[in-house]
């Protein structure tokens, strides 16, 4: 085995490609039970970053481990290809649609750009050692995928989950489009904080509630951080279970929540005197005058009203808020949206007509101040929704859109039930996504874009209802799209589909890109693996694996589409991993200079070191990376690699078909080593099954460094290098090493893929089937023997401590320079005596004597073992000569005239007249 991963890995990749390794693995495992893995598609824009590397390597580990468990596991990579980011890149070069390119040409450029990005990302993913069907990925822009997406929409429509609504949605003024929940991120923002008086309408209802005070100046006091939404105000909401106080303030009356009187007095810098209190429910249907629009607005009840901030009275604009919209629907409030798609207020809007939303706050505040309705104006810093692409604040804006309804036909309850039937790794993922689904609004699936799959609906010009044969028409469109591409729809008229153009019009929208990726569970199979689709239904995936942000993204969109289509989750299990940070817990940032590019790591350290870092990290939280951590991983990798080199070096020339020693003839320590390896394999198999790859790493590393390198391989050197080539002792060692190597190469294959392939090809025996098609190694059944290995290991550690003291004092160089005396009684003495002269090989010393223990014995150290046995250890430099062949210092060295520099056992091993050394234990 050669070093220099960074240079050799590309050579191995070229060989994998030449051999078509992925196809060979699939052919070798074709008759096994399938393990269905669905790759969440990265977006086809820009180079991959370290987060992409973590994600793809984790997926590769899962799939390769599934093959060890005896499955046929496919890995079909995919890419998300539609949407605004690609449109923006094309606009930079070609301008917006209509400037240089018409819509079909613009879409063609988007497709070309996405293809270029996919090619770049694919090479970086392959360089990571990810074994996948890179030549046949699924792409959301493939005609077959786009067609199946329309068929999936047809099934969702048939099942009664698609509705049209004039509802408030997150709207990005820079995108010029609505956004999905997963496209929204929250950042701190400085906003206006205003307290506004709504004058109560003095009528009989007000008098019934407030009596004599109703005839004085009386106001409902609201608080808002979005002054621009006041032109759309249609009500004031109060909490039905809350108590409200009528307070006297500077000669007028204000209605506020009773529990907020004292904090409001401080904020407003006013003396507030509570006059009377009433229940929130008593305020229902009272009326107030809009502060600057010519209309009255009612007081309504809303369960969303809390005492967390403000006054306990909530300004309600159904066009600009989800909760506002919901309460407005209960009371039949108008949903008047005065803001156009470009963010400008429409004509006729009081105070701000013709003005942009971002300039409206100041105008509204000036109007309130001039009218005497502004009681307090300040600034507040708070969390606010932003566009994930532009990082700019969003607005809530009611627009006519198409939605997947959460409640029209029971989708919410069915989705929550499906969540409970899914395995979540880590376990907290279940409650997180359940809470999100239980409280989420309807899913807006319509977008006002050019580059995307069309929302291929025909809408009644008068009623705005879908055509009664929508599902059939969607399938008809899908068939054409599969043959001719998207322009089969975009370039058509209603009449081309047999639809009455006088009554119906085409929907101009595209589908939300989260719908694209959300139906991967069906479309990926149909587009690249149609044989897996049975009766029109793709198989349920065994696992989905993405970052923890996808509880509100891909995991959720996939869940909703799958439940809406076929009543079950698309996955049996979901694994989420954390995000990459530096050693200080900071996010990767160019400005901080802490970005670690996977391309650079593979060029310097090699992909296997990066893969080992991924496996060693506990992905349930944030994943730290730095040059220092990678250097530590490189050192850990070398230890594992050196273990493999030792195994291979000592198996050179070994023919397992002819030279394997039967289990009953193995030396005791070799049988024990095989049993220990088998036990470890069981633990590793369980850890892989639990997806605890950091546990796999720690157990593997500890095994190579401590169990093998620090003990077994160390004591084997004498037997391997001094006994006769064909002796039972040496072949027994090689037999054990062979089984360990056969197991080790499988254990590391999911993680250290390049190294595993190199080891596999160098091992003796038939290697025609790739290592990535292997199952777990089958160890021979070995007898436990008569030695208590746990006790022997304890005694060995005690002896090592005493020898280390001698070494530190400069009295010996190695254990072979020492002779050891062990003081023990009872079962411990019997155990130590059982091995006789062979005991020295266990301790790697030149001589070991066992003597009874006594309080007066002159020993270097005393120990009490875990079983309570007393042990005394004494060691001193050996006075005997050193055998030049085995380096043991023995009294017989110099006694043989023919071989004066050798010990007796070495003479046995080289002499034709003798039978050679025989061992039983070590």
mmCIF file of N, CA, C and O in Angstrom, residues 610-643:
data_model
loop_
_atom_site.group_PDB
_atom_site.id
_atom_site.type_symbol
_atom_site.label_atom_id
_atom_site.label_comp_id
_atom_site.label_asym_id
_atom_site.label_seq_id
_atom_site.Cartn_x
_atom_site.Cartn_y
_atom_site.Cartn_z
ATOM 1 N N UNK A 610 -11.006 13.319 4.542
ATOM 2 C CA UNK A 610 -12.239 14.100 4.685
ATOM 3 C C UNK A 610 -13.405 13.190 5.074
ATOM 4 O O UNK A 610 -14.214 13.517 5.950
ATOM 5 N N UNK A 611 -13.481 12.033 4.465
ATOM 6 C CA UNK A 611 -14.549 11.086 4.774
ATOM 7 C C UNK A 611 -14.431 10.590 6.225
ATOM 8 O O UNK A 611 -15.438 10.418 6.917
ATOM 9 N N UNK A 612 -13.198 10.376 6.686
ATOM 10 C CA UNK A 612 -13.006 9.938 8.059
ATOM 11 C C UNK A 612 -13.455 11.020 9.036
ATOM 12 O O UNK A 612 -14.054 10.722 10.076
ATOM 13 N N UNK A 613 -13.177 12.288 8.698
ATOM 14 C CA UNK A 613 -13.652 13.392 9.535
ATOM 15 C C UNK A 613 -15.175 13.412 9.601
ATOM 16 O O UNK A 613 -15.756 13.611 10.677
ATOM 17 N N UNK A 614 -15.832 13.188 8.476
ATOM 18 C CA UNK A 614 -17.293 13.160 8.464
ATOM 19 C C UNK A 614 -17.804 12.051 9.375
ATOM 20 O O UNK A 614 -18.701 12.257 10.203
ATOM 21 N N UNK A 615 -17.231 10.860 9.236
ATOM 22 C CA UNK A 615 -17.689 9.730 10.043
ATOM 23 C C UNK A 615 -17.400 9.953 11.523
ATOM 24 O O UNK A 615 -18.199 9.555 12.382
ATOM 25 N N UNK A 616 -16.285 10.583 11.840
ATOM 26 C CA UNK A 616 -15.889 10.776 13.238
ATOM 27 C C UNK A 616 -16.720 11.842 13.935
ATOM 28 O O UNK A 616 -16.738 11.910 15.168
ATOM 29 N N UNK A 617 -17.408 12.678 13.183
ATOM 30 C CA UNK A 617 -18.163 13.787 13.759
ATOM 31 C C UNK A 617 -19.547 13.312 14.205
ATOM 32 O O UNK A 617 -20.207 12.549 13.503
ATOM 33 N N UNK A 618 -19.974 13.781 15.351
ATOM 34 C CA UNK A 618 -21.331 13.500 15.823
ATOM 35 C C UNK A 618 -22.262 14.460 15.107
ATOM 36 O O UNK A 618 -22.385 15.625 15.476
ATOM 37 N N UNK A 619 -22.910 13.968 14.064
ATOM 38 C CA UNK A 619 -23.697 14.848 13.199
ATOM 39 C C UNK A 619 -24.998 15.321 13.843
ATOM 40 O O UNK A 619 -25.711 16.143 13.265
ATOM 41 N N UNK A 620 -25.330 14.818 15.041
ATOM 42 C CA UNK A 620 -26.587 15.220 15.661
ATOM 43 C C UNK A 620 -26.568 16.685 16.079
ATOM 44 O O UNK A 620 -27.622 17.285 16.306
ATOM 45 N N UNK A 621 -25.382 17.275 16.184
ATOM 46 C CA UNK A 621 -25.252 18.699 16.482
ATOM 47 C C UNK A 621 -24.426 19.377 15.409
ATOM 48 O O UNK A 621 -24.268 18.859 14.302
ATOM 49 N N UNK A 622 -23.906 20.537 15.717
ATOM 50 C CA UNK A 622 -23.044 21.231 14.769
ATOM 51 C C UNK A 622 -21.757 20.431 14.567
ATOM 52 O O UNK A 622 -21.269 19.771 15.480
ATOM 53 N N UNK A 623 -21.193 20.504 13.358
ATOM 54 C CA UNK A 623 -20.033 19.698 12.992
ATOM 55 C C UNK A 623 -18.847 20.634 12.800
ATOM 56 O O UNK A 623 -18.815 21.436 11.864
ATOM 57 N N UNK A 624 -17.883 20.533 13.694
ATOM 58 C CA UNK A 624 -16.730 21.438 13.659
ATOM 59 C C UNK A 624 -15.674 20.936 12.684
ATOM 60 O O UNK A 624 -15.407 19.734 12.593
ATOM 61 N N UNK A 625 -15.068 21.893 11.978
ATOM 62 C CA UNK A 625 -13.985 21.564 11.047
ATOM 63 C C UNK A 625 -12.961 22.686 11.058
ATOM 64 O O UNK A 625 -13.299 23.865 11.210
ATOM 65 N N UNK A 626 -11.711 22.314 10.932
ATOM 66 C CA UNK A 626 -10.606 23.270 10.828
ATOM 67 C C UNK A 626 -9.404 22.508 10.311
ATOM 68 O O UNK A 626 -9.409 21.273 10.245
ATOM 69 N N UNK A 627 -8.359 23.232 9.952
ATOM 70 C CA UNK A 627 -7.138 22.571 9.496
ATOM 71 C C UNK A 627 -6.546 21.709 10.612
ATOM 72 O O UNK A 627 -6.008 20.626 10.359
ATOM 73 N N UNK A 628 -6.653 22.177 11.845
ATOM 74 C CA UNK A 628 -6.135 21.414 12.977
ATOM 75 C C UNK A 628 -6.894 20.100 13.143
ATOM 76 O O UNK A 628 -6.299 19.041 13.355
ATOM 77 N N UNK A 629 -8.222 20.154 13.050
ATOM 78 C CA UNK A 629 -9.024 18.941 13.190
ATOM 79 C C UNK A 629 -8.749 17.968 12.045
ATOM 80 O O UNK A 629 -8.683 16.758 12.251
ATOM 81 N N UNK A 630 -8.573 18.501 10.855
ATOM 82 C CA UNK A 630 -8.274 17.636 9.717
ATOM 83 C C UNK A 630 -6.894 17.005 9.851
ATOM 84 O O UNK A 630 -6.697 15.844 9.468
ATOM 85 N N UNK A 631 -5.951 17.757 10.395
ATOM 86 C CA UNK A 631 -4.616 17.185 10.626
ATOM 87 C C UNK A 631 -4.695 16.029 11.623
ATOM 88 O O UNK A 631 -4.008 15.013 11.486
ATOM 89 N N UNK A 632 -5.550 16.196 12.633
ATOM 90 C CA UNK A 632 -5.750 15.127 13.609
ATOM 91 C C UNK A 632 -6.368 13.899 12.937
ATOM 92 O O UNK A 632 -6.007 12.766 13.233
ATOM 93 N N UNK A 633 -7.295 14.152 12.021
ATOM 94 C CA UNK A 633 -7.908 13.044 11.292
ATOM 95 C C UNK A 633 -6.894 12.350 10.385
ATOM 96 O O UNK A 633 -6.926 11.134 10.217
ATOM 97 N N UNK A 634 -6.004 13.143 9.792
ATOM 98 C CA UNK A 634 -4.969 12.556 8.933
ATOM 99 C C UNK A 634 -4.078 11.620 9.740
ATOM 100 O O UNK A 634 -3.675 10.547 9.266
ATOM 101 N N UNK A 635 -3.791 11.998 10.994
ATOM 102 C CA UNK A 635 -2.986 11.137 11.863
ATOM 103 C C UNK A 635 -3.749 9.861 12.202
ATOM 104 O O UNK A 635 -3.179 8.762 12.188
ATOM 105 N N UNK A 636 -5.046 9.997 12.502
ATOM 106 C CA UNK A 636 -5.870 8.814 12.796
ATOM 107 C C UNK A 636 -5.950 7.911 11.568
ATOM 108 O O UNK A 636 -5.896 6.674 11.684
ATOM 109 N N UNK A 637 -6.063 8.530 10.397
ATOM 110 C CA UNK A 637 -6.106 7.734 9.162
ATOM 111 C C UNK A 637 -4.820 6.932 8.993
ATOM 112 O O UNK A 637 -4.855 5.743 8.641
ATOM 113 N N UNK A 638 -3.672 7.557 9.252
ATOM 114 C CA UNK A 638 -2.390 6.858 9.088
ATOM 115 C C UNK A 638 -2.305 5.648 10.025
ATOM 116 O O UNK A 638 -1.742 4.608 9.654
ATOM 117 N N UNK A 639 -2.856 5.768 11.208
ATOM 118 C CA UNK A 639 -2.829 4.640 12.138
ATOM 119 C C UNK A 639 -3.644 3.467 11.595
ATOM 120 O O UNK A 639 -3.230 2.307 11.670
ATOM 121 N N UNK A 640 -4.799 3.765 11.045
ATOM 122 C CA UNK A 640 -5.633 2.706 10.468
ATOM 123 C C UNK A 640 -4.946 2.124 9.240
ATOM 124 O O UNK A 640 -4.907 0.907 9.046
ATOM 125 N N UNK A 641 -4.387 2.996 8.417
ATOM 126 C CA UNK A 641 -3.715 2.543 7.204
ATOM 127 C C UNK A 641 -2.492 1.680 7.543
ATOM 128 O O UNK A 641 -2.254 0.639 6.911
ATOM 129 N N UNK A 642 -1.733 2.103 8.556
ATOM 130 C CA UNK A 642 -0.546 1.333 8.934
ATOM 131 C C UNK A 642 -0.931 -0.044 9.462
ATOM 132 O O UNK A 642 -0.199 -1.027 9.270
ATOM 133 N N UNK A 643 -2.067 -0.120 10.140
ATOM 134 C CA UNK A 643 -2.562 -1.430 10.590
ATOM 135 C C UNK A 643 -2.820 -2.326 9.385
ATOM 136 O O UNK A 643 -2.429 -3.503 9.364
#
